[in-house]
């Protein structure tokens, strides 16, 4: 199981807490998935005092690690301020860092992301940066003090899966000892299994589960797919071939006359 900043997490599945039809369905999705981390948007939780308190109580009752995020921030300064507020509100140094650079694709702003990561790491935060599969950007984030990377599979909420398998495989090979989480863009359990087969340590989901017809069932499906994909990786799978190879050897076969 993954280890983030010295904390052992008992699941490779991380779930967001937005867009569920009801608090009860959210809680059931977490129960059936066995997810070990819940991401929480500070902006949503501070929209109303009583509502925010009730939601924090609900998340606390899940019995999982809480990972506040800076969703919706479009500058390093805004993200740093949001992270500082989140630390006070949730009592954790963990922060999922988002600095959005493009309104349509929600692609991270690489310059703002590195700037914010450096400031937060120096202030004692344990930063989980939402990034792309760019290896140079990954190196800059690690130099800034990040010990985890969270590359996207596809733009947030699209459900497209792993858009750039070559880039993700290259990133994983470039930093083999860095914990990595595929964050955003997954729509099907098979996408999560593929991420595990590529050697990633965990996946973070929200829309694919929350917007499913049966969120709890979908959450469990993702959990099973993650387990299957990781087992497949650990089993040392056969390499792909360009030519067919018979599964039954020709030598020793009987001949009909």
Short mmCIF file of C-alpha atoms in Angstrom, two decimals:
data_model
loop_
_atom_site.label_atom_id
_atom_site.label_comp_id
_atom_site.label_asym_id
_atom_site.label_seq_id
_atom_site.Cartn_x
_atom_site.Cartn_y
_atom_site.Cartn_z
CA UNK A 1 0.00 0.00 0.00
CA UNK A 2 1.18 3.57 -0.63
CA UNK A 3 3.17 5.70 1.77
CA UNK A 4 2.74 9.47 1.56
CA UNK A 5 5.11 11.69 3.56
CA UNK A 6 5.75 8.86 6.00
CA UNK A 7 2.06 8.04 6.47
CA UNK A 8 0.93 4.56 5.46
CA UNK A 9 -2.44 4.61 3.70
CA UNK A 10 -4.45 1.34 3.70
CA UNK A 11 -5.89 1.79 0.20
CA UNK A 12 -4.78 2.76 -3.29
CA UNK A 13 -8.08 4.56 -3.88
CA UNK A 14 -8.66 8.21 -2.98
CA UNK A 15 -12.13 9.73 -3.36
CA UNK A 16 -13.37 13.26 -3.72
CA UNK A 17 -16.41 14.45 -1.77
CA UNK A 18 -18.17 16.72 -4.29
CA UNK A 19 -21.33 16.24 -6.37
CA UNK A 20 -22.83 13.22 -4.57
CA UNK A 21 -26.65 13.04 -4.55
CA UNK A 22 -26.75 12.92 -0.74
CA UNK A 23 -24.50 12.63 2.32
CA UNK A 24 -25.73 9.08 2.86
CA UNK A 25 -24.67 8.04 -0.65
CA UNK A 26 -21.28 9.68 -0.15
CA UNK A 27 -20.76 7.73 3.06
CA UNK A 28 -21.85 4.46 1.41
CA UNK A 29 -19.46 5.04 -1.51
CA UNK A 30 -16.57 5.41 0.91
CA UNK A 31 -17.64 2.32 2.85
CA UNK A 32 -17.90 0.07 -0.19
CA UNK A 33 -14.72 1.40 -1.81
CA UNK A 34 -12.50 1.17 1.25
CA UNK A 35 -10.90 4.46 0.16
CA UNK A 36 -8.27 5.70 2.58
CA UNK A 37 -8.20 9.41 1.71
CA UNK A 38 -10.97 11.96 1.15
CA UNK A 39 -10.28 15.18 -0.71
CA UNK A 40 -12.25 18.22 0.42
CA UNK A 41 -12.63 21.60 -1.25
CA UNK A 42 -12.18 24.40 1.27
CA UNK A 43 -14.23 26.84 -0.80
CA UNK A 44 -17.28 24.60 -0.78
CA UNK A 45 -17.03 23.94 2.96
CA UNK A 46 -16.84 27.61 3.92
CA UNK A 47 -19.84 28.60 1.82
CA UNK A 48 -22.06 28.44 4.92
CA UNK A 49 -21.25 28.07 8.60
CA UNK A 50 -23.74 25.41 9.70
CA UNK A 51 -23.57 23.53 6.42
CA UNK A 52 -19.78 23.57 6.54
CA UNK A 53 -19.71 22.26 10.10
CA UNK A 54 -22.12 19.47 9.22
CA UNK A 55 -20.02 18.44 6.25
CA UNK A 56 -16.82 18.38 8.30
CA UNK A 57 -18.58 16.14 10.81
CA UNK A 58 -19.64 13.83 7.96
CA UNK A 59 -16.10 13.63 6.59
CA UNK A 60 -14.71 13.06 10.07
CA UNK A 61 -17.10 10.16 10.55
CA UNK A 62 -15.68 8.42 7.47
CA UNK A 63 -12.56 7.52 9.42
CA UNK A 64 -10.16 8.36 6.59
CA UNK A 65 -7.30 10.80 6.06
CA UNK A 66 -8.49 14.22 4.90
CA UNK A 67 -6.69 15.92 2.03
CA UNK A 68 -7.94 19.51 1.59
CA UNK A 69 -7.44 20.97 -1.86
CA UNK A 70 -7.07 24.39 -3.42
CA UNK A 71 -9.60 23.72 -6.19
CA UNK A 72 -10.55 26.77 -8.20
CA UNK A 73 -7.38 28.76 -7.48
CA UNK A 74 -5.84 30.48 -10.51
CA UNK A 75 -2.72 32.01 -8.96
CA UNK A 76 0.02 30.94 -6.58
CA UNK A 77 -0.97 33.62 -4.08
CA UNK A 78 -4.60 32.48 -4.05
CA UNK A 79 -3.57 28.84 -3.64
CA UNK A 80 -1.20 29.60 -0.75
CA UNK A 81 -3.86 31.60 1.09
CA UNK A 82 -6.41 28.82 0.61
CA UNK A 83 -3.92 26.21 1.84
CA UNK A 84 -3.21 28.22 4.99
CA UNK A 85 -6.94 28.48 5.70
CA UNK A 86 -7.35 24.74 5.11
CA UNK A 87 -4.61 23.91 7.60
CA UNK A 88 -6.40 25.91 10.29
CA UNK A 89 -9.80 24.45 9.47
CA UNK A 90 -8.90 20.77 9.08
CA UNK A 91 -5.84 20.57 11.34
CA UNK A 92 -3.59 18.95 8.75
CA UNK A 93 -0.42 19.91 6.87
CA UNK A 94 -1.54 17.85 3.87
CA UNK A 95 -2.70 19.90 0.91
CA UNK A 96 -3.65 18.95 -2.63
CA UNK A 97 -2.27 21.87 -4.59
CA UNK A 98 -4.18 23.06 -7.65
CA UNK A 99 -3.20 26.19 -9.56
CA UNK A 100 -5.34 26.27 -12.69
CA UNK A 101 -3.92 27.89 -15.80
CA UNK A 102 -6.55 27.22 -18.45
CA UNK A 103 -10.28 27.69 -17.89
CA UNK A 104 -11.48 25.16 -20.47
CA UNK A 105 -9.15 22.23 -19.85
CA UNK A 106 -8.40 23.06 -16.18
CA UNK A 107 -4.77 22.34 -17.01
CA UNK A 108 -2.37 23.33 -14.22
CA UNK A 109 -0.33 26.51 -14.53
CA UNK A 110 3.20 25.07 -14.28
CA UNK A 111 4.82 28.35 -13.19
CA UNK A 112 2.26 29.15 -10.53
CA UNK A 113 2.24 25.54 -9.38
CA UNK A 114 5.99 25.44 -8.73
CA UNK A 115 5.92 28.85 -7.05
CA UNK A 116 3.10 27.85 -4.70
CA UNK A 117 4.67 24.45 -3.98
CA UNK A 118 7.95 26.08 -2.97
CA UNK A 119 6.22 28.52 -0.61
CA UNK A 120 4.02 25.87 0.98
CA UNK A 121 6.80 23.29 1.39
CA UNK A 122 8.96 25.91 3.11
CA UNK A 123 6.02 26.60 5.44
CA UNK A 124 5.82 22.96 6.51
CA UNK A 125 3.05 21.76 4.20
CA UNK A 126 3.08 18.27 2.74
CA UNK A 127 2.17 19.13 -0.83
CA UNK A 128 0.32 16.85 -3.25
CA UNK A 129 0.56 18.80 -6.54
CA UNK A 130 -2.00 18.29 -9.30
CA UNK A 131 0.24 18.35 -12.35
CA UNK A 132 0.63 17.04 -15.89
CA UNK A 133 2.83 14.20 -17.15
CA UNK A 134 5.62 16.67 -18.00
CA UNK A 135 8.91 15.30 -16.63
CA UNK A 136 10.63 18.70 -16.39
CA UNK A 137 7.74 20.12 -14.39
CA UNK A 138 7.87 17.05 -12.15
CA UNK A 139 11.56 17.64 -11.49
CA UNK A 140 10.92 21.27 -10.57
CA UNK A 141 8.14 20.25 -8.16
CA UNK A 142 10.41 17.74 -6.45
CA UNK A 143 13.13 20.38 -6.16
CA UNK A 144 10.53 22.71 -4.60
CA UNK A 145 9.96 20.22 -1.79
CA UNK A 146 7.15 17.96 -3.03
CA UNK A 147 7.53 14.27 -2.19
CA UNK A 148 4.42 13.13 -4.09
CA UNK A 149 3.29 13.82 -7.67
CA UNK A 150 -0.30 13.71 -8.93
CA UNK A 151 -0.29 13.74 -12.76
CA UNK A 152 -3.61 13.94 -14.55
CA UNK A 153 -4.94 11.10 -16.66
CA UNK A 154 -7.13 13.52 -18.64
CA UNK A 155 -8.78 16.89 -17.96
CA UNK A 156 -10.88 17.01 -14.79
CA UNK A 157 -14.35 15.57 -15.17
CA UNK A 158 -13.94 14.26 -18.72
CA UNK A 159 -13.83 10.52 -18.00
CA UNK A 160 -11.48 10.00 -20.94
CA UNK A 161 -9.02 7.77 -19.09
CA UNK A 162 -5.27 7.89 -19.65
CA UNK A 163 -4.85 10.28 -22.59
CA UNK A 164 -1.06 10.08 -22.83
CA UNK A 165 0.04 6.59 -21.86
CA UNK A 166 3.52 7.12 -23.29
CA UNK A 167 4.02 10.28 -21.23
CA UNK A 168 2.74 8.68 -18.04
CA UNK A 169 4.88 5.58 -18.53
CA UNK A 170 7.92 7.78 -19.14
CA UNK A 171 7.20 9.86 -16.03
CA UNK A 172 6.86 6.72 -13.91
CA UNK A 173 10.18 5.39 -15.24
CA UNK A 174 11.93 8.75 -14.76
CA UNK A 175 11.10 8.89 -11.03
CA UNK A 176 10.69 5.25 -9.95
CA UNK A 177 10.89 5.96 -6.21
CA UNK A 178 8.49 8.91 -6.04
CA UNK A 179 4.90 8.10 -4.94
CA UNK A 180 2.57 8.99 -7.80
CA UNK A 181 -1.21 9.26 -7.94
CA UNK A 182 -3.21 9.47 -11.16
CA UNK A 183 -5.53 12.40 -10.52
CA UNK A 184 -8.43 13.42 -12.76
CA UNK A 185 -9.98 12.23 -15.98
CA UNK A 186 -10.72 8.60 -15.16
CA UNK A 187 -14.22 7.41 -16.06
CA UNK A 188 -14.20 3.63 -15.85
CA UNK A 189 -12.73 1.01 -13.51
CA UNK A 190 -10.65 -0.25 -16.43
CA UNK A 191 -8.89 3.13 -16.54
CA UNK A 192 -7.84 2.68 -12.91
CA UNK A 193 -6.64 -0.87 -13.58
CA UNK A 194 -4.51 0.47 -16.43
CA UNK A 195 -2.97 3.08 -14.12
CA UNK A 196 -2.01 0.33 -11.69
CA UNK A 197 -0.52 -1.77 -14.49
CA UNK A 198 1.69 1.21 -15.41
CA UNK A 199 3.08 1.20 -11.88
CA UNK A 200 1.28 4.13 -10.28
CA UNK A 201 0.69 3.98 -6.55
CA UNK A 202 -2.90 5.19 -6.31
CA UNK A 203 -5.72 6.95 -8.15
CA UNK A 204 -7.92 9.87 -7.14
CA UNK A 205 -11.52 9.93 -8.36
CA UNK A 206 -14.54 12.13 -7.93
CA UNK A 207 -16.84 12.71 -10.89
CA UNK A 208 -16.72 9.12 -12.17
CA UNK A 209 -18.11 7.90 -8.86
CA UNK A 210 -20.31 10.79 -7.73
CA UNK A 211 -22.10 11.12 -11.10
CA UNK A 212 -22.63 7.39 -11.69
CA UNK A 213 -26.17 6.01 -11.57
CA UNK A 214 -25.12 4.07 -8.48
CA UNK A 215 -22.14 5.86 -6.91
CA UNK A 216 -21.54 3.25 -4.21
CA UNK A 217 -21.49 0.42 -6.73
CA UNK A 218 -19.14 2.35 -9.00
CA UNK A 219 -16.83 3.09 -6.07
CA UNK A 220 -16.63 -0.61 -5.27
CA UNK A 221 -16.00 -1.38 -8.94
CA UNK A 222 -13.05 1.00 -8.99
CA UNK A 223 -11.68 -0.56 -5.81
CA UNK A 224 -11.79 -4.05 -7.33
CA UNK A 225 -10.23 -2.84 -10.58
CA UNK A 226 -7.38 -1.19 -8.68
CA UNK A 227 -6.69 -4.41 -6.82
CA UNK A 228 -6.75 -6.42 -10.07
CA UNK A 229 -4.45 -3.99 -11.87
CA UNK A 230 -1.95 -3.96 -9.04
CA UNK A 231 -1.95 -7.76 -8.79
CA UNK A 232 -1.34 -7.91 -12.53
CA UNK A 233 1.68 -5.63 -12.20
CA UNK A 234 3.09 -7.58 -9.25
CA UNK A 235 2.70 -10.86 -11.15
CA UNK A 236 5.30 -9.69 -13.74
CA UNK A 237 3.12 -9.80 -16.87
CA UNK A 238 4.30 -11.24 -20.15
CA UNK A 239 5.68 -8.68 -22.64
CA UNK A 240 3.60 -7.93 -25.75
CA UNK A 241 4.61 -9.64 -29.00
CA UNK A 242 4.21 -8.72 -32.65
CA UNK A 243 3.90 -12.36 -33.74
CA UNK A 244 1.55 -15.10 -32.61
CA UNK A 245 2.99 -17.83 -30.39
CA UNK A 246 1.17 -21.15 -29.87
CA UNK A 247 0.14 -21.87 -26.30
CA UNK A 248 0.40 -25.62 -27.05
CA UNK A 249 3.89 -26.73 -28.16
CA UNK A 250 4.09 -28.52 -31.50
CA UNK A 251 6.73 -31.00 -30.29
CA UNK A 252 5.21 -34.26 -29.14
CA UNK A 253 1.80 -33.71 -30.68
CA UNK A 254 0.09 -36.74 -32.18
CA UNK A 255 -0.27 -36.96 -35.97
CA UNK A 256 -3.31 -38.28 -37.78
CA UNK A 257 -2.57 -40.47 -40.76
#
